[in-house]
Coordinates of C-alpha atoms in Angstrom, one line a residue:
Chain A
M1 CA 33.1 -7.9 22.1
R2 CA 36.9 -8.4 23.1
A3 CA 38.7 -5.4 24.9
V4 CA 39.9 -2.5 22.7
P5 CA 43.7 -2.1 23.4
D6 CA 44.7 1.4 24.2
G7 CA 47.5 3.0 22.3
R8 CA 45.8 3.9 19.3
P9 CA 42.5 5.8 18.5
I10 CA 39.0 5.0 18.0
L11 CA 37.3 6.4 15.0
V12 CA 34.0 7.7 15.3
I13 CA 32.1 7.8 12.3
D14 CA 29.0 9.9 12.2
D15 CA 27.2 12.6 9.9
A16 CA 25.8 14.5 12.7
E17 CA 27.8 17.1 14.6
V18 CA 25.9 17.0 17.8
D19 CA 26.1 12.9 18.0
R20 CA 29.8 12.8 17.5
A21 CA 30.4 15.9 20.2
I22 CA 27.7 13.5 22.4
I23 CA 29.7 10.4 21.5
R24 CA 33.2 11.8 22.2
R25 CA 32.1 13.0 25.9
V26 CA 30.4 9.3 26.6
L27 CA 33.5 7.4 25.4
K28 CA 35.6 10.0 27.7
R29 CA 33.2 8.7 30.5
S30 CA 33.3 5.2 29.7
N31 CA 35.8 2.4 30.2
L32 CA 37.6 2.9 26.8
R33 CA 41.1 5.1 27.5
N34 CA 41.8 5.8 23.7
D35 CA 42.2 9.1 22.0
I36 CA 39.2 9.9 19.6
V37 CA 39.1 11.0 15.9
S38 CA 35.9 11.9 14.5
V39 CA 35.1 12.6 10.9
D40 CA 31.6 13.2 9.1
G41 CA 31.3 10.1 6.9
G42 CA 32.2 7.2 4.8
P43 CA 34.3 9.0 2.3
A44 CA 36.5 10.7 5.1
A45 CA 36.7 7.5 7.3
L46 CA 38.2 5.9 4.3
D47 CA 40.6 8.3 3.6
Y48 CA 41.4 8.3 7.3
I49 CA 42.1 4.6 7.4
R50 CA 44.0 4.3 4.0
G51 CA 46.3 7.5 4.8
A52 CA 46.9 5.7 8.5
A53 CA 47.5 2.2 6.9
A54 CA 51.4 3.3 6.5
D55 CA 51.6 4.3 10.4
V56 CA 50.3 1.9 12.7
E57 CA 50.0 4.5 15.7
R58 CA 47.3 6.2 13.7
M59 CA 45.3 2.9 12.7
P60 CA 42.3 3.1 14.8
A61 CA 41.7 0.2 17.6
L62 CA 38.1 0.3 16.7
A63 CA 35.7 2.2 14.2
L64 CA 32.3 3.1 15.5
L65 CA 30.0 3.7 12.7
D66 CA 26.9 5.0 12.2
V67 CA 24.4 3.4 10.1
N68 CA 22.2 6.1 8.4
M69 CA 24.4 8.6 6.6
P70 CA 23.9 10.3 3.5
G71 CA 25.6 9.7 0.3
M72 CA 27.2 6.5 1.6
S73 CA 25.5 4.5 4.4
G74 CA 27.7 2.8 7.4
F75 CA 26.8 -0.8 5.9
E76 CA 28.5 0.8 2.6
V77 CA 31.4 1.9 4.5
L78 CA 31.6 -1.4 6.2
A79 CA 31.4 -3.5 2.9
E80 CA 34.3 -1.4 1.6
L81 CA 36.1 -2.3 4.6
K82 CA 35.5 -5.8 4.3
A83 CA 36.4 -6.0 0.9
D84 CA 39.9 -4.4 1.3
E85 CA 42.2 -7.3 2.1
G86 CA 44.9 -4.8 3.4
L87 CA 42.0 -3.4 5.7
R88 CA 39.8 -6.6 6.5
G89 CA 40.1 -7.8 10.2
A90 CA 42.7 -4.6 11.1
F91 CA 40.5 -3.2 13.6
P92 CA 37.1 -4.3 15.0
V93 CA 34.3 -2.2 13.6
A94 CA 31.3 -1.7 15.4
M95 CA 27.9 -0.2 14.3
L96 CA 26.7 2.9 16.6
T97 CA 23.2 3.9 15.3
S98 CA 19.7 5.0 16.5
S99 CA 18.3 2.4 14.9
D100 CA 17.0 -0.7 16.8
S101 CA 15.6 -2.2 13.7
V102 CA 16.1 -6.0 13.6
I103 CA 16.8 -5.6 10.0
D104 CA 19.5 -3.4 10.6
Q105 CA 21.1 -5.8 13.0
Q106 CA 20.8 -8.7 10.5
A107 CA 22.2 -6.6 7.7
A108 CA 25.1 -5.7 10.1
A109 CA 25.7 -9.2 10.8
D110 CA 25.6 -10.5 7.4
L111 CA 28.1 -7.8 6.6
G112 CA 30.4 -9.0 9.3
A113 CA 30.3 -6.3 11.7
D114 CA 31.9 -6.9 15.0
G115 CA 29.4 -5.0 17.4
Y116 CA 26.1 -3.2 17.2
I117 CA 25.3 -0.9 19.7
I118 CA 22.3 1.5 19.9
K119 CA 22.3 5.1 20.7
Q120 CA 20.6 5.7 24.1
A121 CA 19.1 8.8 25.6
G122 CA 20.5 9.6 29.1
I123 CA 24.4 9.8 29.2
T124 CA 24.7 7.2 32.0
E125 CA 22.5 4.8 29.7
F126 CA 24.8 5.5 26.8
V127 CA 28.1 5.2 28.8
D128 CA 26.8 1.9 30.2
A129 CA 26.0 0.3 26.6
I130 CA 29.8 1.2 25.3
N131 CA 31.1 0.0 28.6
E132 CA 28.8 -3.3 28.0
A133 CA 29.7 -3.8 24.6
F134 CA 33.3 -4.0 25.1
E135 CA 35.2 -6.1 27.8
N136 CA 37.6 -3.3 29.1
D137 CA 37.5 -2.1 32.7
Chain B
M1 CA -75.9 -1.5 -21.9
E2 CA -75.4 -4.7 -20.1
P3 CA -71.8 -6.1 -20.7
R4 CA -71.5 -8.9 -22.8
S5 CA -69.9 -12.0 -20.7
L6 CA -66.8 -13.4 -22.6
S7 CA -67.5 -16.9 -24.3
H8 CA -65.5 -19.9 -23.3
D9 CA -63.2 -19.1 -26.6
E10 CA -62.8 -16.0 -25.9
A11 CA -61.6 -16.5 -22.5
V12 CA -59.1 -18.9 -23.6
R13 CA -57.9 -16.7 -26.0
L14 CA -57.1 -13.9 -23.6
L15 CA -55.5 -16.7 -21.4
D16 CA -53.2 -17.3 -24.3
L17 CA -52.4 -13.5 -24.7
S18 CA -51.0 -13.4 -21.5
H19 CA -47.2 -13.3 -21.4
D20 CA -47.1 -15.5 -17.9
A21 CA -46.9 -19.3 -18.2
I22 CA -50.4 -20.3 -17.1
F23 CA -51.3 -23.9 -16.8
S24 CA -53.5 -26.3 -14.3
W25 CA -53.0 -30.0 -13.3
S26 CA -54.6 -32.5 -11.2
E27 CA -53.1 -35.4 -9.1
A28 CA -55.0 -37.8 -11.1
D29 CA -54.9 -36.7 -14.9
G30 CA -51.4 -34.5 -14.7
I31 CA -51.4 -31.1 -16.9
R32 CA -54.9 -30.4 -17.7
S33 CA -54.7 -27.0 -19.8
W34 CA -51.7 -25.4 -20.9
N35 CA -51.4 -21.5 -22.2
R36 CA -49.3 -20.3 -25.0
G37 CA -47.3 -18.3 -22.4
A38 CA -46.4 -21.6 -21.1
T39 CA -45.1 -22.8 -24.3
L40 CA -43.3 -19.7 -25.2
L41 CA -41.3 -20.0 -21.7
Y42 CA -40.9 -24.0 -21.4
G43 CA -40.9 -24.7 -25.2
F44 CA -43.2 -27.5 -24.8
T45 CA -46.6 -27.4 -27.3
E46 CA -50.0 -28.0 -25.3
D47 CA -50.0 -31.3 -27.2
E48 CA -46.7 -32.3 -25.6
A49 CA -47.7 -31.3 -22.2
L50 CA -51.4 -32.1 -21.6
G51 CA -51.6 -35.2 -19.4
R52 CA -48.0 -34.8 -18.2
V53 CA -47.1 -34.9 -14.7
T54 CA -45.7 -31.2 -14.1
H55 CA -42.7 -32.0 -12.0
D56 CA -41.4 -34.7 -14.5
L57 CA -42.2 -32.5 -17.6
L58 CA -40.2 -29.2 -16.0
Q59 CA -37.7 -31.0 -13.9
T60 CA -38.8 -28.6 -11.0
T61 CA -36.7 -27.6 -8.1
H62 CA -38.5 -26.6 -5.1
P63 CA -37.0 -24.3 -2.6
I64 CA -38.7 -26.1 0.1
P65 CA -39.9 -30.0 0.5
W66 CA -42.8 -30.5 -1.9
Q67 CA -45.1 -32.1 1.4
E68 CA -44.5 -28.6 2.9
I69 CA -46.2 -26.6 0.1
E70 CA -48.8 -29.3 -0.3
D71 CA -49.5 -28.4 3.6
V72 CA -49.9 -24.8 2.6
L73 CA -52.1 -25.2 -0.3
A74 CA -54.5 -27.5 2.1
A75 CA -54.3 -24.7 4.6
E76 CA -54.6 -21.5 2.5
G77 CA -55.4 -22.5 -0.8
E78 CA -52.3 -20.9 -2.4
W79 CA -48.5 -20.9 -2.3
V80 CA -46.7 -18.2 -3.5
G81 CA -42.6 -18.4 -4.1
Q82 CA -39.8 -19.5 -6.7
V83 CA -39.1 -22.4 -8.1
E84 CA -36.5 -23.7 -10.9
H85 CA -37.9 -25.3 -13.9
R86 CA -36.0 -26.7 -17.2
T87 CA -37.3 -26.0 -20.3
K88 CA -37.2 -28.3 -23.3
S89 CA -34.2 -26.9 -24.9
G90 CA -32.5 -27.8 -21.0
R91 CA -32.3 -24.2 -20.1
D92 CA -32.8 -23.7 -16.5
V93 CA -35.3 -21.0 -15.6
L94 CA -36.1 -19.1 -12.2
V95 CA -39.8 -18.5 -12.2
A96 CA -41.9 -16.9 -9.4
T97 CA -45.0 -19.0 -9.0
R98 CA -48.4 -18.6 -7.5
H99 CA -50.0 -22.0 -6.9
Q100 CA -53.8 -21.8 -6.5
I101 CA -56.5 -24.7 -5.6
V102 CA -59.4 -24.4 -7.9
V103 CA -62.0 -26.5 -7.0
I104 CA -64.1 -27.7 -10.5
G105 CA -67.1 -29.8 -9.7
D106 CA -65.6 -32.2 -7.2
E107 CA -62.4 -32.1 -9.2
R108 CA -59.3 -30.6 -7.1
I109 CA -57.0 -28.8 -9.5
V110 CA -53.8 -27.0 -9.0
L111 CA -53.6 -23.7 -11.3
E112 CA -50.1 -22.3 -11.9
T113 CA -49.4 -19.0 -12.9
N114 CA -45.6 -18.7 -13.5
R115 CA -43.4 -15.4 -14.4
D116 CA -39.7 -15.9 -15.8
I117 CA -37.4 -13.8 -13.7
T118 CA -34.2 -15.3 -14.7
A119 CA -32.6 -12.4 -16.1
E120 CA -34.1 -10.3 -13.4
E121 CA -32.3 -12.4 -10.7
Q122 CA -29.0 -12.4 -12.8
R123 CA -29.3 -8.7 -13.2
R124 CA -29.7 -8.1 -9.3
A125 CA -26.8 -10.9 -9.0
N126 CA -24.6 -9.3 -11.1
E127 CA -25.4 -5.9 -9.5
L128 CA -25.0 -7.5 -5.7
T129 CA -21.3 -8.8 -7.2
R130 CA -20.5 -5.4 -8.7
I131 CA -21.6 -3.4 -5.3
N132 CA -19.1 -6.2 -3.3
R133 CA -16.4 -6.0 -5.6
E134 CA -16.7 -1.9 -5.1
L135 CA -17.0 -2.3 -1.3
Q136 CA -13.8 -4.6 -1.5
Q137 CA -12.0 -2.1 -3.1
H138 CA -13.0 0.6 -1.1
S139 CA -12.0 -1.7 1.8
D140 CA -8.6 -2.5 0.4
Q141 CA -7.9 1.2 0.0
L142 CA -8.6 2.3 3.3
E143 CA -6.6 -0.7 4.5
A144 CA -3.8 0.5 2.3
A145 CA -4.3 4.2 3.1
N146 CA -4.0 3.0 7.0
A147 CA -0.8 1.2 6.1
A148 CA 0.7 4.4 4.7
L149 CA -0.6 6.4 7.6
E150 CA 1.1 4.1 10.0
Q151 CA 4.1 3.7 7.9
F152 CA 4.4 7.8 8.3
T153 CA 3.7 7.6 11.9
H154 CA 6.5 5.1 12.4
M155 CA 8.9 6.9 10.2
T156 CA 7.7 10.7 12.1
A157 CA 8.0 8.8 15.4
H158 CA 11.6 7.3 14.5
D159 CA 13.0 10.9 13.1
L160 CA 12.0 13.0 15.8
R161 CA 13.7 10.2 18.5
G162 CA 17.1 11.4 16.9
P163 CA 17.0 15.0 18.3
V164 CA 14.9 14.2 21.3
R165 CA 17.7 11.6 22.5
Q166 CA 20.5 14.4 21.5
L167 CA 18.6 16.9 23.8
V168 CA 18.2 14.3 26.8
N169 CA 22.1 13.5 26.4
L170 CA 22.9 17.3 26.2
A171 CA 20.8 18.2 29.2
D172 CA 22.7 15.1 31.0
L173 CA 26.0 16.7 30.0
A174 CA 25.1 20.4 31.0
L175 CA 24.1 19.0 34.4
D176 CA 27.4 16.8 34.4
E177 CA 30.0 18.7 37.2
D178 CA 32.8 17.2 34.5
E179 CA 31.4 19.1 31.9
D180 CA 33.8 21.8 31.0
E181 CA 32.1 23.1 27.8
L182 CA 28.9 24.1 29.3
G183 CA 28.5 26.9 26.3
E184 CA 29.3 24.4 23.6
V185 CA 26.6 22.0 25.1
L186 CA 24.1 24.7 25.6
R187 CA 24.6 25.8 22.0
M188 CA 24.2 22.2 20.7
I189 CA 20.9 22.0 22.7
R190 CA 19.5 25.0 21.1
S191 CA 20.7 23.5 17.6
S192 CA 19.0 20.0 18.5
A193 CA 15.8 22.1 19.4
G194 CA 16.0 23.8 16.5
K195 CA 16.2 20.7 14.4
L196 CA 13.3 18.9 16.3
D197 CA 11.2 22.0 15.3
E198 CA 12.0 22.2 12.0
L199 CA 11.3 18.4 11.6
I200 CA 7.8 19.1 13.3
S201 CA 7.1 21.9 10.7
S202 CA 7.9 20.1 8.0
Y203 CA 5.7 16.8 8.7
G204 CA 2.7 19.4 9.2
R205 CA 3.6 21.0 6.0
V206 CA 4.0 17.6 4.3
A207 CA 0.7 16.4 6.1
R208 CA -1.2 19.7 4.8
L209 CA 0.6 19.6 1.5
E210 CA 1.3 23.4 1.9
R211 CA 4.5 24.9 0.4
G212 CA 7.1 26.0 3.0
D213 CA 10.0 28.8 2.3
D214 CA 11.9 27.5 -0.5
D215 CA 15.7 26.3 -0.3
E216 CA 18.4 25.8 -2.7
V217 CA 18.0 21.9 -3.1
T218 CA 19.9 19.5 -5.5
I219 CA 18.5 16.4 -7.2
D220 CA 21.0 14.2 -5.9
E221 CA 20.7 15.2 -2.1
L222 CA 17.0 15.2 -2.5
V223 CA 17.4 11.3 -3.7
D224 CA 19.6 10.4 -0.7
D225 CA 17.0 12.0 1.6
A226 CA 14.3 9.9 0.0
L227 CA 16.1 6.9 -0.2
S228 CA 16.9 7.0 3.5
Q229 CA 13.3 7.1 4.2
L230 CA 12.2 3.9 2.2
T231 CA 12.0 0.8 3.5
A232 CA 12.6 -0.9 0.3
P233 CA 14.7 1.5 -1.7
P234 CA 15.5 0.6 -5.0
H235 CA 18.7 1.1 -6.7
V236 CA 19.0 4.7 -8.3
T237 CA 21.4 6.3 -11.0
I238 CA 21.6 9.6 -11.2
E239 CA 22.6 10.6 -14.8
R240 CA 22.7 14.3 -14.3
T241 CA 22.0 16.5 -11.2
L242 CA 21.2 20.1 -10.6
S243 CA 20.0 22.2 -8.0
L244 CA 16.7 24.4 -7.9
A245 CA 14.6 26.7 -5.4
A246 CA 11.7 24.7 -3.7
D247 CA 10.2 23.5 -0.3
R248 CA 12.7 20.8 0.6
S249 CA 10.4 18.6 2.7
L250 CA 7.8 18.8 -0.2
M251 CA 10.6 17.9 -2.8
T252 CA 11.8 14.8 -0.5
Q253 CA 8.2 13.7 -0.4
L254 CA 7.8 13.8 -3.9
L255 CA 11.0 12.0 -4.7
M256 CA 9.9 9.6 -1.7
N257 CA 6.9 9.0 -3.7
L258 CA 8.1 8.7 -7.2
L259 CA 10.8 6.4 -6.2
G260 CA 8.7 4.2 -3.8
N261 CA 6.3 4.1 -7.0
A262 CA 9.2 2.9 -8.9
A263 CA 10.4 0.3 -6.6
K264 CA 6.9 -1.1 -6.3
H265 CA 6.0 -1.3 -9.9
G266 CA 9.3 -1.8 -11.5
A267 CA 10.0 -5.1 -12.9
K268 CA 13.6 -4.7 -11.4
A269 CA 13.7 -1.7 -8.8
V270 CA 16.3 -0.2 -10.9
V271 CA 15.5 3.9 -11.5
S272 CA 17.5 6.1 -13.6
I273 CA 17.1 9.8 -13.0
D274 CA 18.1 12.5 -15.4
A275 CA 18.0 16.2 -14.6
H276 CA 18.4 19.3 -17.3
A277 CA 17.5 23.0 -17.1
F278 CA 16.2 24.9 -20.1
E279 CA 15.5 28.5 -19.5
D280 CA 15.0 28.4 -15.6
V281 CA 12.9 25.3 -16.2
V282 CA 14.2 22.0 -14.4
H283 CA 13.2 18.8 -16.1
I284 CA 13.4 15.4 -14.2
H285 CA 12.7 12.4 -15.7
V286 CA 12.1 9.2 -13.1
R287 CA 12.5 5.8 -15.6
N288 CA 11.8 2.1 -14.4
P289 CA 11.4 -0.9 -16.3
V290 CA 7.7 -2.0 -16.6
D291 CA 5.3 -4.4 -18.7
P292 CA 5.5 -3.0 -22.2
D293 CA 1.9 -3.5 -22.8
L294 CA 0.6 -1.6 -19.9
H295 CA -1.4 1.4 -20.9
V296 CA -0.3 4.5 -19.0
D297 CA -1.8 8.0 -19.4
A298 CA -2.9 11.0 -17.2
T299 CA -5.4 9.4 -14.9
V300 CA -2.6 7.9 -13.2
F301 CA -2.3 10.7 -11.0
A302 CA -5.9 10.2 -10.3
P303 CA -6.2 9.9 -6.6
F304 CA -6.7 6.1 -5.6
R305 CA -5.7 5.2 -9.1
R306 CA -3.6 2.3 -8.8
L307 CA -1.6 0.5 -11.6
A308 CA -2.8 -3.2 -12.6
S309 CA 0.4 -4.7 -11.1
D310 CA 0.1 -2.8 -8.0
A311 CA -2.0 -4.4 -5.1
T312 CA -0.1 -3.0 -2.4
G313 CA -0.2 0.9 -3.0
T314 CA -2.8 3.6 -1.5
G315 CA -3.3 4.9 -4.9
M316 CA -2.5 8.4 -3.7
G317 CA 1.3 8.5 -4.2
L318 CA 1.1 9.8 -7.7
A319 CA -2.1 12.1 -6.9
I320 CA 0.3 13.7 -3.9
S321 CA 3.4 14.0 -6.2
R322 CA 1.0 15.9 -8.9
R323 CA -0.1 18.4 -6.0
I324 CA 3.5 18.7 -4.9
V325 CA 4.3 19.6 -8.4
E326 CA 1.3 22.1 -8.7
L327 CA 2.3 23.7 -5.5
H328 CA 5.6 24.6 -7.2
D329 CA 3.8 25.8 -10.3
G330 CA 5.1 23.0 -12.6
S331 CA 3.8 19.9 -14.0
I332 CA 4.0 16.1 -14.4
S333 CA 3.2 13.6 -16.7
A334 CA 3.8 9.9 -17.2
S335 CA 4.0 7.5 -20.2
N336 CA 5.0 4.0 -21.1
D337 CA 7.9 4.6 -23.3
D338 CA 8.6 1.2 -25.0
G339 CA 8.8 -0.6 -21.4
W340 CA 10.1 2.2 -19.4
F341 CA 7.5 3.9 -17.1
V342 CA 8.7 7.7 -17.3
V343 CA 7.6 10.3 -15.1
T344 CA 8.9 13.7 -16.2
V345 CA 8.6 16.7 -13.7
T346 CA 9.1 20.0 -15.0
L347 CA 9.8 22.6 -12.2
P348 CA 10.6 26.6 -12.6
G349 CA 13.4 27.5 -10.6
A350 CA 16.6 25.9 -11.7
A351 CA 19.6 27.7 -10.1
Q352 CA 21.8 29.4 -12.4

């Protein structure tokens, strides 16, 4: 994926508190310099994004979207973002998930996800995976 | 008293009383004698048979070439085996036969004693077919049970990897000099390890089908959990939800079984769930479309029972469901309600 511009935040959408905390620390150690906003699910993410629509500064530079979440899955969030003409293409959306299933990767591609990153075990590996996904250095 | 020997006529009459077909023939003159048993079996009268060549009259099919039988007859004086004959009415019969060489004067005569074993053979063949079919069914069930076990193992491994990945990452962070919130990281390590422990005990309980401590669970969150674990989840509409006290992992397993079942059996995998409580008792209905002619009764809950339309299941889903419901002192029933397969689960413990 192309480089993520700084100045605007990265939106992390993950239902697991521990994962949000880990991703925040991984991003801090990566080449991405953005502030981080994290929310615990699809509805909160859509609230944040729609609320930020009027305020360019708050609009995400990138959304990192978990797949397996209760209530509203990451794919449903992605589909809703793609269906909204005002939001479609406003910022890149990458899936950030523990699922290495080919079916999930295909579903992400079909729904128009801009990237698919697998959560790694090991902070170095995790940071590398983030750095490899984006052209920032 | 000296036993009187039978007269010729008496001997022939006795021969006629035998149920076996007994006849004799010679190379030169064809069939020489033909008893009543032969007439009963083959339909040809004595007059029709006498003088004819046996193999033409009965259109004999030998299991081995006739020349080989001849060789055995010459060497041993008799041959025992099975041959196929065609009766006068065109029916093929299988007979157990004994060919004996009898020499009368200087004439070499073949005496055949034949017993109809067609029905016996048919029964044996049917029995073999039945046994084979049963074996095939058992083998299919084992294969399906194995596949279910494989899927369970796969799911377990996948679930356990989440907290393990977190623990590895948190340990890395705890070791990282740049980490300035060590206490927070340790707290998360504790929480992930706890989650891992919880997962492992819940798998154990599901595997042993034991009821653990009750949690306050709601139908919609159970449905969410169940759907997230199904590889081909059906589309579910929740008409009404409520909460109850029950073992969360067993209840999730119950919903997984019922919803997975619905997705497999439904003409269209659309499920509707309705829950309501009456005097502390929760009623949950899971409905999905099904062939209106499909007969549904309590036997669907028997182990290894599969509905006709399902070629893939283990036949254990509904049996395990019933066990889980019974562990919660509830009951489960199924019906075909005008083209809707309806499973009704009744559980005590509705939350006020």
